[in-house]
XYZ file of C-alpha atoms in Angstrom:
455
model
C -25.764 29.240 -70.454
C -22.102 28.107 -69.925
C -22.580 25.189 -72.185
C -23.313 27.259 -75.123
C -20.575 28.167 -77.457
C -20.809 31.688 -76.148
C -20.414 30.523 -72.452
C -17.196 27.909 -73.647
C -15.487 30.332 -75.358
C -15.796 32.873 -72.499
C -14.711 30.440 -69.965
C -11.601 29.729 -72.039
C -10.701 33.062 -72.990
C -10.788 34.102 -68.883
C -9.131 31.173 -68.085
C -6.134 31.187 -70.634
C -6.210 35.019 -69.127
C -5.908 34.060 -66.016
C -3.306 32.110 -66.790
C -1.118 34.648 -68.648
C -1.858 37.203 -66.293
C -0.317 34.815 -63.718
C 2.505 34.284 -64.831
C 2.701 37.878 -65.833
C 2.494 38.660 -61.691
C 4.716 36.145 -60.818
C 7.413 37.993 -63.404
C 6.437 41.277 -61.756
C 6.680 39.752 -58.436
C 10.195 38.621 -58.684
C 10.950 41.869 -60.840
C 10.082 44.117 -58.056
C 11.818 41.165 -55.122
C 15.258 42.121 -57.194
C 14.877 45.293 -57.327
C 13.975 45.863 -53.843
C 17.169 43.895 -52.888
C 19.480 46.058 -55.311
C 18.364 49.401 -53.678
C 18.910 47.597 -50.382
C 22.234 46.779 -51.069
C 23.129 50.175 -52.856
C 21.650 51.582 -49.928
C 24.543 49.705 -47.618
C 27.407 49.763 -50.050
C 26.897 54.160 -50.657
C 26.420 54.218 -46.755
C 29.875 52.308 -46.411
C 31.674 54.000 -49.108
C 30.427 57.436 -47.574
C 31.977 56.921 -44.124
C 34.876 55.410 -45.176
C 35.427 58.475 -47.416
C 34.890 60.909 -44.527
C 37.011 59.100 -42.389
C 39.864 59.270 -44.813
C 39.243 63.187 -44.718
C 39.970 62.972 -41.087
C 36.255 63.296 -39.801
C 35.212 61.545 -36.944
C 32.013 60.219 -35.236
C 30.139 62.981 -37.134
C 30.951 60.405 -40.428
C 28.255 57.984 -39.253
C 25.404 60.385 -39.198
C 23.451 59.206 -41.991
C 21.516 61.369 -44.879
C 19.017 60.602 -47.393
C 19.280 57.161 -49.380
C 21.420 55.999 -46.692
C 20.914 53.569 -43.890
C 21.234 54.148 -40.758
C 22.522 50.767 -39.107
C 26.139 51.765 -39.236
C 28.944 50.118 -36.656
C 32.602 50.572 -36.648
C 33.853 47.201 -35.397
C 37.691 46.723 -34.183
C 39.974 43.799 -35.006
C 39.061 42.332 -31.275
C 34.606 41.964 -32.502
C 33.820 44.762 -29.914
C 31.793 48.036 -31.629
C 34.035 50.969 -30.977
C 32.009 53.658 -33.117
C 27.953 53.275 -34.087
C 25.517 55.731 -35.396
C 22.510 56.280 -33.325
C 20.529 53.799 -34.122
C 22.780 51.014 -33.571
C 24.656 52.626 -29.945
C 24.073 49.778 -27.111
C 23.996 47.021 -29.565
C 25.721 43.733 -30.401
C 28.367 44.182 -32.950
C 27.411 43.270 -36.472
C 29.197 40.301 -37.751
C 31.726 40.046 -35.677
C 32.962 36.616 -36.149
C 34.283 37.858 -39.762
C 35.816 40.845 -38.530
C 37.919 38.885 -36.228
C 38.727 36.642 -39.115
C 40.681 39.458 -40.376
C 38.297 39.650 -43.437
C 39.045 42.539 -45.699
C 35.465 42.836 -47.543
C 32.113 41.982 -45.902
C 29.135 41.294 -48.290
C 26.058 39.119 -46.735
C 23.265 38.262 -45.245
C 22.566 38.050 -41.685
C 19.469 37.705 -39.679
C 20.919 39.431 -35.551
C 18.202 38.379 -32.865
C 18.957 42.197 -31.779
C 17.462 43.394 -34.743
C 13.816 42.996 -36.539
C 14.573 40.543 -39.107
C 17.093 40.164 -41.808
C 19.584 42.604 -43.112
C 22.049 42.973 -45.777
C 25.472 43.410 -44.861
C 28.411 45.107 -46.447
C 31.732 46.386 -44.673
C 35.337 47.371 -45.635
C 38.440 47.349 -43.669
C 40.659 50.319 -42.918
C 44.295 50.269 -41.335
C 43.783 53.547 -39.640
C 41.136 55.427 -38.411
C 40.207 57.490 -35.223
C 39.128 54.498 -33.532
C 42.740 52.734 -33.980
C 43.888 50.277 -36.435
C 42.285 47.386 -38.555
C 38.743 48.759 -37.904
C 35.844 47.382 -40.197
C 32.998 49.872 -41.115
C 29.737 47.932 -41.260
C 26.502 49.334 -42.955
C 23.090 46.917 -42.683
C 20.003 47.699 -44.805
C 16.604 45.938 -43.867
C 15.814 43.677 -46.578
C 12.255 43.323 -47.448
C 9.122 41.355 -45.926
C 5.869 40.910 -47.526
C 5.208 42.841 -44.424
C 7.052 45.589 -46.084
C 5.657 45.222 -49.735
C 2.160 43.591 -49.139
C 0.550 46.651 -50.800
C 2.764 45.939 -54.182
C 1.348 42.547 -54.451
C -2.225 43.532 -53.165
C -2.128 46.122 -56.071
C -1.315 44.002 -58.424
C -3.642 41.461 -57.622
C -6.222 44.046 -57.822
C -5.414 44.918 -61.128
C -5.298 41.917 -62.593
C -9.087 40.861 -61.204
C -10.426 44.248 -62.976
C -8.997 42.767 -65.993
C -10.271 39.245 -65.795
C -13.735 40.932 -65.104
C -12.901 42.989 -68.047
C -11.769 40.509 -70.414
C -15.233 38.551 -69.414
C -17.671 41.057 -69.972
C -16.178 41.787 -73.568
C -15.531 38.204 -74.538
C -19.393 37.975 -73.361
C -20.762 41.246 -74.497
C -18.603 40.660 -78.358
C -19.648 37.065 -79.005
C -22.941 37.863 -78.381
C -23.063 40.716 -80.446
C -21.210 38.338 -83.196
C -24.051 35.544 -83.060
C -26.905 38.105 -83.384
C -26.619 38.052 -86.974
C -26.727 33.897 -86.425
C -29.543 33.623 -84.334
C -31.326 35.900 -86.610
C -30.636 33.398 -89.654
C -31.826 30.485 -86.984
C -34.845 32.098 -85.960
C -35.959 32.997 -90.203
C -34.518 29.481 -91.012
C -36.926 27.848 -88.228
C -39.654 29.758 -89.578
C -39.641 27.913 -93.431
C -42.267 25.400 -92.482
C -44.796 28.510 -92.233
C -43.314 30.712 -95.297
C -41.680 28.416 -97.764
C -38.719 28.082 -99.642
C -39.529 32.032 -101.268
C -38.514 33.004 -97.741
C -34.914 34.055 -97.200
C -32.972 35.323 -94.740
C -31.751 38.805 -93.518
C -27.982 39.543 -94.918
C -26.196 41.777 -92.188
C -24.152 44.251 -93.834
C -21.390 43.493 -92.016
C -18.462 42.262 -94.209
C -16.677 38.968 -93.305
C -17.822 35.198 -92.779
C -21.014 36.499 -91.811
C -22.390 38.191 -94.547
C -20.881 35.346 -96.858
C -22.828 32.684 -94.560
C -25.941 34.854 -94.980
C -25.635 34.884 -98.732
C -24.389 31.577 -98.982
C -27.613 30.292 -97.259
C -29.880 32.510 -99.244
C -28.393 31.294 -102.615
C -29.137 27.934 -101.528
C -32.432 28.496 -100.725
C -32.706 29.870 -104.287
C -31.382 26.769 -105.629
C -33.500 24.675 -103.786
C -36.454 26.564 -104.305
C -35.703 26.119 -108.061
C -35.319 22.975 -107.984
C -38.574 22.330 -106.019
C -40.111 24.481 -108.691
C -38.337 22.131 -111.358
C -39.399 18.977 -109.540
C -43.400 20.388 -109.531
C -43.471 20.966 -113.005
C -41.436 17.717 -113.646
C -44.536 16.380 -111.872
C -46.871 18.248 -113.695
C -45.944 17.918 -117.455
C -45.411 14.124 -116.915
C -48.382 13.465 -115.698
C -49.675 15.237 -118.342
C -47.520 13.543 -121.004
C -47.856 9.906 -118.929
C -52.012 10.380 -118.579
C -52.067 11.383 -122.957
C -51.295 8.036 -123.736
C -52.755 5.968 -121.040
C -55.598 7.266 -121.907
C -56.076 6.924 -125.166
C -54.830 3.437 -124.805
C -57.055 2.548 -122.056
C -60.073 3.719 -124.734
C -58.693 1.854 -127.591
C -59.137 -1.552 -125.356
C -62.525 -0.234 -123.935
C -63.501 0.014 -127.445
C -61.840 -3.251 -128.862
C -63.720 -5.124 -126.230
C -67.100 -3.685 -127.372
C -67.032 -4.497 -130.300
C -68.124 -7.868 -131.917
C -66.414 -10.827 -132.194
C -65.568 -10.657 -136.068
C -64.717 -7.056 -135.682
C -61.775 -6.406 -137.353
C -59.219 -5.809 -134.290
C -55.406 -5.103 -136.011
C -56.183 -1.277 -137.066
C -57.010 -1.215 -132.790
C -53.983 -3.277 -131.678
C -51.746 -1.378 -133.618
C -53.130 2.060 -132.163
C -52.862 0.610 -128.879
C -49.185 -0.474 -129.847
C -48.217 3.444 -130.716
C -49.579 4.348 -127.594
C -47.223 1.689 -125.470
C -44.327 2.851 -127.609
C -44.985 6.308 -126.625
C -45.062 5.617 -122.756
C -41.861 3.508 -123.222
C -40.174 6.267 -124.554
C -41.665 8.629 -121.939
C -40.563 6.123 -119.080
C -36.881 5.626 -120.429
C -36.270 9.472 -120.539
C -37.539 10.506 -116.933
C -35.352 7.102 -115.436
C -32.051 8.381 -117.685
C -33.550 11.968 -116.094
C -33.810 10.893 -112.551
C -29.754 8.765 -112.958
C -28.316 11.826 -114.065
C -30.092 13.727 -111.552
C -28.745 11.537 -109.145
C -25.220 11.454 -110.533
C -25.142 7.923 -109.801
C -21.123 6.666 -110.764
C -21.036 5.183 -114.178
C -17.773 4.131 -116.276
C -15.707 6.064 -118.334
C -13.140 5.674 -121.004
C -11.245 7.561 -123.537
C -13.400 7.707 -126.860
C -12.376 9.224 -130.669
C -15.361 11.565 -130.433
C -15.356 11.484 -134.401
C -14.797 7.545 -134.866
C -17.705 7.090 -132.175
C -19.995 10.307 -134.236
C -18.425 7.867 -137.679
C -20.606 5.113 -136.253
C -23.605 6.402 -135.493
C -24.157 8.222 -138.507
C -23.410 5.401 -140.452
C -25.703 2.782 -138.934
C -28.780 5.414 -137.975
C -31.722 5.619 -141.128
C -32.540 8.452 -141.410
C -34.980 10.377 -143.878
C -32.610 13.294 -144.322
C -28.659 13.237 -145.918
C -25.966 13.919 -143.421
C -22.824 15.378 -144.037
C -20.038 14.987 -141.835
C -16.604 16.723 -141.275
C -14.952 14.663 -138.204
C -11.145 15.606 -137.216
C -9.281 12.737 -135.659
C -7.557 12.107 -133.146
C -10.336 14.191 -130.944
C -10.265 12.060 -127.395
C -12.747 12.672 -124.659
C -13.385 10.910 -121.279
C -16.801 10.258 -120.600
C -19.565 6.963 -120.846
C -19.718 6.136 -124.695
C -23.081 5.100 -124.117
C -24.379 8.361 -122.457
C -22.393 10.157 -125.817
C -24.123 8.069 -128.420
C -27.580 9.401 -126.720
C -26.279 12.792 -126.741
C -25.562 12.439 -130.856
C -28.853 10.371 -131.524
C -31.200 13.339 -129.264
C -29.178 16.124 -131.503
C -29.904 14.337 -134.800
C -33.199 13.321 -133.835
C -34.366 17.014 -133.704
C -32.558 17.714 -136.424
C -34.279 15.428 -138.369
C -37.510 17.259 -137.012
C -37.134 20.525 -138.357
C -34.211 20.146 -141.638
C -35.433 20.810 -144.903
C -33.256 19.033 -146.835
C -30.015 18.583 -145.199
C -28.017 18.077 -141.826
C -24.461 18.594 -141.210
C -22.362 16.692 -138.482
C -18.204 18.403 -137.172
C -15.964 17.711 -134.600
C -13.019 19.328 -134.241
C -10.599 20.868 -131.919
C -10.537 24.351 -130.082
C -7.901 24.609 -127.577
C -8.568 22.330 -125.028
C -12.051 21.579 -125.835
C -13.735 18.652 -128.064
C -16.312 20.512 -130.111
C -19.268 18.508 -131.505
C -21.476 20.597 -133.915
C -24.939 19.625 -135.234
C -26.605 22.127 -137.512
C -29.616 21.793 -139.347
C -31.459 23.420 -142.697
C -35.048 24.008 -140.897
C -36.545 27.325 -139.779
C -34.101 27.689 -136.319
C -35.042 28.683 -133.336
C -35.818 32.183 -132.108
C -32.943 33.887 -129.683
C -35.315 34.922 -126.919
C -36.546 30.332 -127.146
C -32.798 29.091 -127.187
C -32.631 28.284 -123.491
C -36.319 27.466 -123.102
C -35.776 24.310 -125.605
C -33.499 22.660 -122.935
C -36.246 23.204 -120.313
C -37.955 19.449 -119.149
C -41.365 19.271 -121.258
C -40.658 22.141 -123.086
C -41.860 22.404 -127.105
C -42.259 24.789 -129.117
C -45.345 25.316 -131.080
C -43.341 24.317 -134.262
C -41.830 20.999 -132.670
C -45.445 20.194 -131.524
C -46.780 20.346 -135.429
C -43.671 18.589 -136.963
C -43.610 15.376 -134.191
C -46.836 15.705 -131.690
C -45.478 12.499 -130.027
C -42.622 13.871 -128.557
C -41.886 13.589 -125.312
C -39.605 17.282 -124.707
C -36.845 15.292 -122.623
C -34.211 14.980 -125.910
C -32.317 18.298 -124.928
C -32.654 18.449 -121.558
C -31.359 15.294 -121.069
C -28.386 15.944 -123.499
C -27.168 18.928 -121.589
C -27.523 17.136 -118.514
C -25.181 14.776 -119.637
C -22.748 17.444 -121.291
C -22.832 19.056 -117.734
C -21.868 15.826 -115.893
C -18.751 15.077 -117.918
C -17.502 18.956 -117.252
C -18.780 20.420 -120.914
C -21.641 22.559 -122.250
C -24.284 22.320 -124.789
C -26.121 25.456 -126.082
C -27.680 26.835 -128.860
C -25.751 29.096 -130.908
C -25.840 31.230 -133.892
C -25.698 29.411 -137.632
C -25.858 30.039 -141.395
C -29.271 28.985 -141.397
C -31.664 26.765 -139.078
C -30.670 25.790 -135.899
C -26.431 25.188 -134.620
C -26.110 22.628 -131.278
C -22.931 23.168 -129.832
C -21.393 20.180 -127.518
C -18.230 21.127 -125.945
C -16.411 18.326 -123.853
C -12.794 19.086 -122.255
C -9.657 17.051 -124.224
C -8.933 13.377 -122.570
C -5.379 13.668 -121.393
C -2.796 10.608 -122.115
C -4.254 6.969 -122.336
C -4.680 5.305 -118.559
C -6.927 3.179 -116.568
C -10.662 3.318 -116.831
C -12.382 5.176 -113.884
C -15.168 5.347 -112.182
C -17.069 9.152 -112.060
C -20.483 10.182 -111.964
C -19.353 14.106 -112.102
């Protein structure tokens, strides 16, 4: 129990308690020790300065009767250290200090500990040149100073105190953490419980405000992620199995049949089938390993490319059966893998070429801080409520099924994935006519050394 974070963190609160509240009774301690001794020696000094006063008024042994707040341990010592006048308490006893009064000392202010007398006492005296008593007399007062005989309940108080509130400050460190790691064993106890409900499962959000509510919704929203991506990973599965076991199979019969057949049978019109079909799976296999390196984010090189000298190229060099027009601003610099970029044009103009009529037009320009790369076609466009669905893994529509059934549905996907990595978009947006792809990549900065960043 104690070595559990609630257990460690009640143990230290008591003990750095304990520790302040320590030093909090020593403090009181000596607090109470000085003024104790200040009320003991006001106590002596307003005695003296009584007597003397009434002796100055011409009183007599009547001026060492004591009253309230005064002490009554009064002597009137002469010049020879013999007690010539005492209050009652003090009659038949030693005289008080008496080695400084025949000294000839004029003020008397110790501390003195008489074996006629239980334990020490503060002393304070004055001389006078006349009294009733003769000449150079010395009026001493002593006040008991204080024992922890005298003050043991002050400290025994205070010690009680202070152990109600360590026990105090235990049970609510206790009782508070606890109630604070409810909401966390909660999340343990639904998070433990995933092998039997799944990833739909999620956990309770306590409406509490605070780290703890954003820990609960933090968790759930990753759940939700992962669940998605599970779900994206199962129908990854699915659709290319589905696309991998079209081809296979078909090539798989081709050779079944080739072999049956005689030996003069004419065999290219097979081969060549069979060839299509190998294509196919090539181009299948190269899109889900590009897939599973950008899913991976594996680091890759970078440099600072003219997006319109590198979209120059490809247009120039790429056959194509329908005229492109271009519109490229200079000077437009991105950082990113010129490689990965070049796929990212040749996927755009590729289902362009799918679905244009008659024409495709290529721009790059610049908006702000933002390379935009725009590739818009002539063909029938895509419907509003199917824009994001075309960048879905797999996905065709019915019309991109009819104009290439050999495609594999991994073009778009995989150029948004790559817009995504180097900190741009790519979407679908609206156009004149057909369909309007819309890369946005951020502005390179100033020339400077190539890195080395798969984000």
């Amino acid at each position: 129990m104690f070595f559990s974070v609630r257990g460690r963190a009640t143990v230290i609160t008591v003990a750095v308690a304990a520790l302040v509240l320590a030093l909090v009774f020593v403090l009181l301690m000596l607090l109470a020790r000085d003024w104790t001794r200040n009320n003991v020696w006001q106590e002596s000094e307003q005695t003296v300065e009584r007597v003397v006063s009434d002796i100055t008024r011409g009183r007599g042994v009547e001026s060492l009767d004591t009253g309230p707040g005064e002490t009554d341990l009064v002597q009137v010592v002469g010049s020879d250290g013999r007690v010539v006048a005492a209050s009652e308490a003090m009659r038949g006893r030693p005289a008080l200090a008496a080695d400084e009064v025949t000294e000839g000392k004029v003020l008397l202010d110790e501390t003195d500990c008489p074996d006629f007398l239980n334990g020490c006492v503060r002393l304070f005296g004055t001389r006078l040149g006349w009294s009733p008593w003769g000449a150079n007399v010395m009026v001493v007062a002593a006040s008991p100073l204080p024992t922890l005989v005298n003050v043991w309940l002050l400290p025994l108080g205070l010690l009680l105190v202070m152990a109600g509130l360590l026990v105090l400050i235990a049970w609510w460190t206790w009782h508070t953490i606890g109630r604070a790691f409810v909401p966390i064993d909660e999340i343990r106890a639904e998070m433990a419980d995933f092998g039997a409900r799944g990833l739909g499962h999620r956990v309770p959000v306590p409406q509490t405000g605070g780290e703890l509510q954003a820990l609960a919704e933090t968790v759930n929203a990753t759940l939700e992620r992962l669940e998605e991506a599970t779900d994206r990973e199962r129908r990854f599965v699915s659709d290319a199995s589905h696309d991998l076991r079209n081809p296979l199979t078909g090539l798989q019969t081709r050779l079944e049949v080739a072999l049956d057949e005689p030996d003069d049978h004419e065999w290219r019109p097979t081969v060549e089938s069979a060839l299509r079909d190998t294509r196919r799976l090539n181009e299948i296999i190269v899109d889900l390993l590009e897939l599973s390196r950008l899913d991976a984010r594996a680091p890759v090189p970078v440099e600072r490319s003219d997006l319109g000298e590198l979209v120059r190229r490809e247009v120039a060099r790429r056959p194509t059966r329908v005229p492109i027009s271009t519109h490229l601003e200079g000077g437009v610099f991105v950082r990113a893998t010129p490689g990965r970029l070049i796929r990212v044009l040749g996927n755009l103009l590729s289902n362009a070429e799918r679905h244009a009529e008659g024409h495709i037009e290529v721009t790059v320009a610049r908006e702000g801080d933002d390379a935009v790369l725009e590739v818009l076609d002539d063909g029938a466009g895509v419907p509003e409520e199917a824009r994001e669905r075309v960048f879905e893994r797999f996905a065709r529509l019915p019309e991109s099924r009819d104009r290439d059934p050999q495609g594999t549905g991994l073009g778009l996907p995989i150029a948004r994935e790559i817009a995504e990595i180097y900190g741009g978009s790519l979407r679908l947006a609206d156009g004149p006519s057909g369909a309007r792809f819309v890369l946005r990549l951020p502005i390179a900065g100033q020339p400077g050394a190539s890195v080395r960043n798969g984000e």
